[in-house]
Structure formats: structure tokens, C-alpha cells
CSV table of C-alpha atoms in Angstrom, one decimal:
chain,number,residue,atom,x,y,z
A,1,MET,CA,-5.3,23.9,14.4
A,2,THR,CA,-7.9,21.5,13.0
A,3,ASP,CA,-7.9,18.0,14.4
A,4,THR,CA,-7.2,15.1,12.0
A,5,THR,CA,-9.8,12.4,11.5
A,6,THR,CA,-8.1,10.0,13.9
A,7,GLN,CA,-7.8,12.8,16.6
A,8,ARG,CA,-11.5,13.5,16.3
A,9,LEU,CA,-12.3,9.8,16.5
A,10,ARG,CA,-10.1,9.3,19.6
A,11,LYS,CA,-11.6,12.3,21.4
A,12,GLY,CA,-15.1,11.5,20.3
A,13,THR,CA,-15.1,7.9,21.5
A,14,ARG,CA,-12.9,8.3,24.7
A,15,ALA,CA,-15.9,8.0,27.0
A,16,TRP,CA,-17.0,4.8,25.4
A,17,HIS,CA,-13.5,3.4,25.7
A,18,GLU,CA,-13.4,4.2,29.4
A,19,ALA,CA,-16.9,2.8,30.0
A,20,LEU,CA,-15.9,-0.6,28.5
A,21,GLU,CA,-12.8,-0.7,30.8
A,22,ALA,CA,-15.2,-0.7,33.7
A,23,THR,CA,-17.4,-3.7,32.7
A,24,GLY,CA,-17.5,-7.0,34.6
A,25,PHE,CA,-15.8,-8.7,31.6
A,26,ALA,CA,-12.8,-6.3,31.6
A,27,THR,CA,-12.4,-6.1,35.4
A,28,ALA,CA,-12.6,-9.9,35.7
A,29,MET,CA,-10.0,-10.3,32.9
A,30,LEU,CA,-7.6,-7.9,34.8
A,31,ALA,CA,-8.2,-9.8,38.0
A,32,GLY,CA,-7.5,-13.2,36.4
A,33,THR,CA,-11.0,-14.4,37.3
A,34,LEU,CA,-12.7,-14.3,33.9
A,35,PRO,CA,-14.1,-17.8,33.1
A,36,LEU,CA,-12.5,-19.3,30.0
A,37,ASP,CA,-15.8,-19.7,28.3
A,38,ARG,CA,-16.3,-15.9,28.4
A,39,TYR,CA,-12.9,-15.2,26.8
A,40,VAL,CA,-13.7,-17.8,24.1
A,41,GLY,CA,-17.1,-16.2,23.8
A,42,GLN,CA,-15.6,-12.9,23.0
A,43,LEU,CA,-13.4,-14.4,20.3
A,44,ALA,CA,-16.5,-16.1,18.8
A,45,ALA,CA,-18.5,-12.9,18.9
A,46,TYR,CA,-15.6,-11.1,17.1
A,47,ARG,CA,-15.5,-13.8,14.5
A,48,VAL,CA,-19.1,-13.0,13.6
A,49,VAL,CA,-18.4,-9.2,13.5
A,50,LEU,CA,-15.0,-9.5,11.7
A,51,ARG,CA,-16.4,-11.9,9.1
A,52,ALA,CA,-19.0,-9.3,8.1
A,53,LEU,CA,-16.8,-6.3,8.3
A,54,GLU,CA,-13.8,-7.7,6.4
A,55,THR,CA,-16.1,-9.1,3.7
A,56,GLU,CA,-17.8,-5.7,3.2
A,57,LEU,CA,-14.5,-3.8,3.3
A,58,ALA,CA,-12.9,-6.1,0.7
A,59,ARG,CA,-15.8,-5.8,-1.7
A,60,ALA,CA,-16.4,-2.1,-1.3
A,61,THR,CA,-15.9,0.0,-4.5
A,62,CYS,CA,-15.8,3.3,-2.6
A,63,PRO,CA,-12.4,5.0,-3.2
A,64,SER,CA,-12.1,6.2,0.4
A,65,VAL,CA,-12.5,2.6,1.7
A,66,GLY,CA,-10.2,1.3,-1.0
A,67,SER,CA,-7.5,3.7,0.0
A,68,VAL,CA,-7.7,2.8,3.7
A,69,TRP,CA,-8.5,-1.0,3.8
A,70,SER,CA,-5.5,-3.3,3.4
A,71,PRO,CA,-5.3,-7.1,3.6
A,72,ASP,CA,-2.7,-6.8,6.4
A,73,LEU,CA,-5.6,-5.5,8.6
A,74,ARG,CA,-7.4,-8.8,8.5
A,75,LYS,CA,-8.0,-10.4,11.9
A,76,LEU,CA,-10.5,-13.1,11.1
A,77,PRO,CA,-7.9,-15.8,10.4
A,78,LEU,CA,-6.3,-15.1,13.8
A,79,VAL,CA,-9.7,-15.4,15.6
A,80,GLU,CA,-10.4,-18.6,13.7
A,81,ARG,CA,-7.0,-20.0,14.8
A,82,ASP,CA,-7.7,-19.2,18.4
A,83,LEU,CA,-11.2,-20.8,18.3
A,84,CYS,CA,-9.8,-23.9,16.7
A,85,HIS,CA,-7.3,-24.2,19.5
A,86,PHE,CA,-10.0,-24.0,22.2
A,87,ALA,CA,-12.4,-26.3,20.3
A,88,GLY,CA,-9.7,-28.9,20.4
A,89,LEU,CA,-9.7,-28.6,24.2
A,90,GLY,CA,-13.5,-29.0,24.3
A,91,THR,CA,-14.4,-25.3,24.8
A,92,THR,CA,-17.2,-24.2,22.5
A,93,PRO,CA,-18.9,-20.8,23.0
A,94,ALA,CA,-22.6,-20.0,23.2
A,95,PRO,CA,-24.1,-17.9,20.4
A,96,CYS,CA,-23.9,-14.1,20.9
A,97,PRO,CA,-27.1,-12.3,19.6
A,98,ALA,CA,-25.4,-8.9,20.1
A,99,ALA,CA,-22.6,-9.9,17.7
A,100,GLU,CA,-25.2,-10.9,15.1
A,101,ARG,CA,-26.9,-7.6,15.4
A,102,PHE,CA,-23.6,-5.8,14.9
A,103,ALA,CA,-22.9,-7.9,11.8
A,104,ALA,CA,-26.4,-7.0,10.4
A,105,GLU,CA,-25.7,-3.3,10.9
A,106,ILE,CA,-22.3,-3.6,9.2
A,107,ARG,CA,-24.1,-5.1,6.1
A,108,ARG,CA,-26.7,-2.4,6.2
A,109,THR,CA,-24.1,0.3,6.4
A,110,ALA,CA,-22.1,-1.2,3.5
A,111,ALA,CA,-25.2,-1.0,1.3
A,112,LEU,CA,-26.1,2.6,2.3
A,113,GLU,CA,-22.9,4.5,3.1
A,114,PRO,CA,-19.7,2.4,2.8
A,115,ARG,CA,-17.4,5.1,4.0
A,116,GLU,CA,-19.0,4.7,7.5
A,117,LEU,CA,-17.4,1.2,7.6
A,118,LEU,CA,-14.2,3.0,8.3
A,119,GLY,CA,-15.6,4.1,11.7
A,120,PHE,CA,-16.3,0.4,12.5
A,121,LEU,CA,-12.8,-0.5,11.4
A,122,TYR,CA,-11.2,2.3,13.5
A,123,VAL,CA,-12.8,0.8,16.6
A,124,LEU,CA,-11.9,-2.8,15.9
A,125,GLU,CA,-8.4,-2.2,14.7
A,126,GLY,CA,-7.8,0.1,17.7
A,127,SER,CA,-9.0,-2.6,20.1
A,128,THR,CA,-6.0,-4.8,19.1
A,129,LEU,CA,-3.7,-2.3,20.7
A,130,GLY,CA,-5.6,-2.6,24.0
A,131,ALA,CA,-5.5,-6.3,23.6
A,132,LEU,CA,-1.7,-6.2,23.6
A,133,PHE,CA,-1.9,-4.8,27.1
A,134,LEU,CA,-4.2,-7.6,28.2
A,135,LEU,CA,-2.2,-10.3,26.6
A,136,ARG,CA,-0.2,-11.2,29.7
A,137,TYR,CA,-3.3,-11.4,31.8
A,138,VAL,CA,-4.9,-13.8,29.4
A,139,THR,CA,-1.8,-15.9,29.0
A,140,ARG,CA,-1.4,-16.3,32.7
A,141,ALA,CA,-5.1,-16.8,33.6
A,142,TYR,CA,-5.5,-19.7,31.1
A,143,ARG,CA,-1.9,-21.0,31.2
A,144,LEU,CA,-1.5,-20.5,27.4
A,145,THR,CA,1.8,-21.3,25.9
A,146,ASP,CA,3.6,-21.0,22.5
A,147,GLY,CA,1.1,-18.4,21.4
A,148,ASN,CA,-1.8,-20.9,21.4
A,149,GLY,CA,-5.2,-19.2,21.9
A,150,VAL,CA,-3.8,-15.6,21.8
A,151,SER,CA,-3.3,-15.0,18.1
A,152,TYR,CA,-5.9,-12.2,18.1
A,153,TYR,CA,-4.8,-10.7,21.4
A,154,GLY,CA,-1.2,-10.7,20.3
A,155,SER,CA,-2.0,-9.1,16.9
A,156,GLY,CA,-1.7,-5.4,17.8
A,157,ASP,CA,1.0,-3.5,16.0
A,158,ARG,CA,1.8,0.1,16.5
A,159,ALA,CA,3.6,0.6,13.2
A,160,ARG,CA,0.6,-0.9,11.4
A,161,TRP,CA,-1.8,1.3,13.4
A,162,ALA,CA,0.2,4.4,12.5
A,163,ALA,CA,0.1,3.5,8.8
A,164,PHE,CA,-3.7,2.9,9.1
A,165,ALA,CA,-4.2,6.2,10.8
A,166,GLU,CA,-2.3,8.1,8.2
A,167,ARG,CA,-4.3,6.5,5.4
A,168,LEU,CA,-7.5,7.3,7.3
A,169,ASP,CA,-6.6,10.9,7.8
A,170,ARG,CA,-5.8,11.3,4.1
A,171,ALA,CA,-9.0,9.7,2.9
A,172,LEU,CA,-11.4,11.6,5.2
A,173,GLY,CA,-10.5,15.3,5.0
A,174,GLU,CA,-14.1,16.7,4.7
A,175,GLY,CA,-15.7,17.7,8.0
A,176,ALA,CA,-19.1,16.3,7.0
A,177,VAL,CA,-17.6,12.9,6.1
A,178,GLN,CA,-15.7,12.9,9.4
A,179,ASP,CA,-18.9,13.5,11.3
A,180,ARG,CA,-20.5,10.4,9.7
A,181,VAL,CA,-17.5,8.2,10.4
A,182,LEU,CA,-17.4,9.4,14.0
A,183,ALA,CA,-21.1,8.6,14.4
A,184,ALA,CA,-20.4,5.2,12.9
A,185,ALA,CA,-17.5,4.6,15.4
A,186,GLU,CA,-19.9,5.5,18.3
A,187,ARG,CA,-22.4,3.0,16.9
A,188,ALA,CA,-19.6,0.4,16.8
A,189,TYR,CA,-18.7,1.1,20.4
A,190,ARG,CA,-22.4,0.8,21.4
A,191,HIS,CA,-22.5,-2.7,19.7
A,192,VAL,CA,-19.2,-3.7,21.4
A,193,ALA,CA,-20.7,-2.6,24.7
A,194,LEU,CA,-23.8,-4.8,24.1
A,195,ILE,CA,-21.5,-7.8,23.4
A,196,SER,CA,-19.5,-7.0,26.5
A,197,ALA,CA,-22.8,-6.9,28.5
A,198,GLU,CA,-23.8,-10.3,27.3
A,199,LEU,CA,-20.3,-11.7,28.3
A,200,SER,CA,-20.4,-9.9,31.6
A,201,ALA,CA,-23.7,-11.5,32.7
A,202,GLY,CA,-23.4,-12.7,36.3
A,203,LEU,CA,-20.0,-10.9,36.8
A,204,ASN,CA,-21.5,-7.9,38.7
A,205,SER,CA,-20.8,-5.5,35.8
A,206,PRO,CA,-22.0,-2.0,35.3
A,207,ALA,CA,-23.6,-1.1,32.0
A,208,ALA,CA,-21.0,0.1,29.4
A,209,GLU,CA,-22.4,3.5,28.8
A,210,PRO,CA,-20.4,6.7,28.6
A,211,VAL,CA,-21.0,9.3,31.3
């Protein structure tokens, strides 16, 4: 039986996912020792990436992208809300060059082969499911209450994910197209790993590379 697009994406990126779970950033978050500025730094990095990705997805004229992308997948407003909360507390993140490089690749991809944007979207939408697992660690570590500062981490939704996966499977039935989207998802993971490496500096983290 032939795998669906999402099954291929899940299997093809599993090693990247496991590598990211072993970084200093991830292990410190689970231990409750991640400095607040690193958590806010991740949100700021994702703001850069999501601004580029959501802009390009919304303006794409490719039918495949149009059949998968939906406004309910937007995460930028949630990240903005979290960053506004922390700015009010005096926590401002440092720039993240790795995020800017990811955003630049998103814009290049949109110009050359917009269907590959769906590989990036697969990775970033899927990450919100993992963030749901981490939500309690973040809330406890930074003593966050009333949902303040965790709009993004609390945004995962399994029903929304299932609907997204179904649309993705319908839109990308050709093997050659699936190959390109899988390659794009792997590139997305590599960029996320570089962001994680910047945020893991000084935390005794291994490089986030699949083995």
C-alpha cells in the first residue's frame, strides 16, 4: 500500500525531529532551566519565519497551495501576542540570523516552486502539536498565568491538524511532487535546527543533525 503524503513526510523527517529533541534548548526546557530570554528568543525567531511563510502562502496562486492553506492555520498573531506580553515585562530578544536566513529561503522558494512551501508549513504546523506537550513545562518554569505568554505554545489542535493533513494528502498525489515537498520539509528542519543551535549556545547542546 502506497504511503500518503503526510505518512511520507512523517517517516522522512523522523530523524530530524528526534535530533531536535536532544538539543540543549529542548533538554533545558524539559528540565525547567531554560533562560527566559531563550524562550522569548524562539518566539521572536518564529515571528520572522511565520511572517514570511504566511505572507507567501496567502499570496500564492498555485492551486495546490490554495487547496491546503487556510487562515485558521495562521500563527503569527499568536506569536505577536506572546512577544507583546514579554516586552511589557522588559524582556526583549536578540536578533536571530538563522531565522532571517530561513525567511529568505521561504521567499526564494515561493518565487521558484510555491508547492514546496507546503513542506515548510508541514513542519511548522506540526511543531505546534509538540508545543502542546511542552506547554506545562513552560507555564511552570516562567510562572505564566491566564494564558499570558503561551498563546503560540497552546495553539496546537489535533482536529485542525487532521483536516490539514487530509487536504495535504489530496493536493499532493504525484510521487515527484511529494519528493519535492519532502525535500522542502527536510530543509525546513535544517533551518529550525540552526535556530535551535543559536538558542542553545552555552547550554551544552549537541548539534541537531539526524543520525
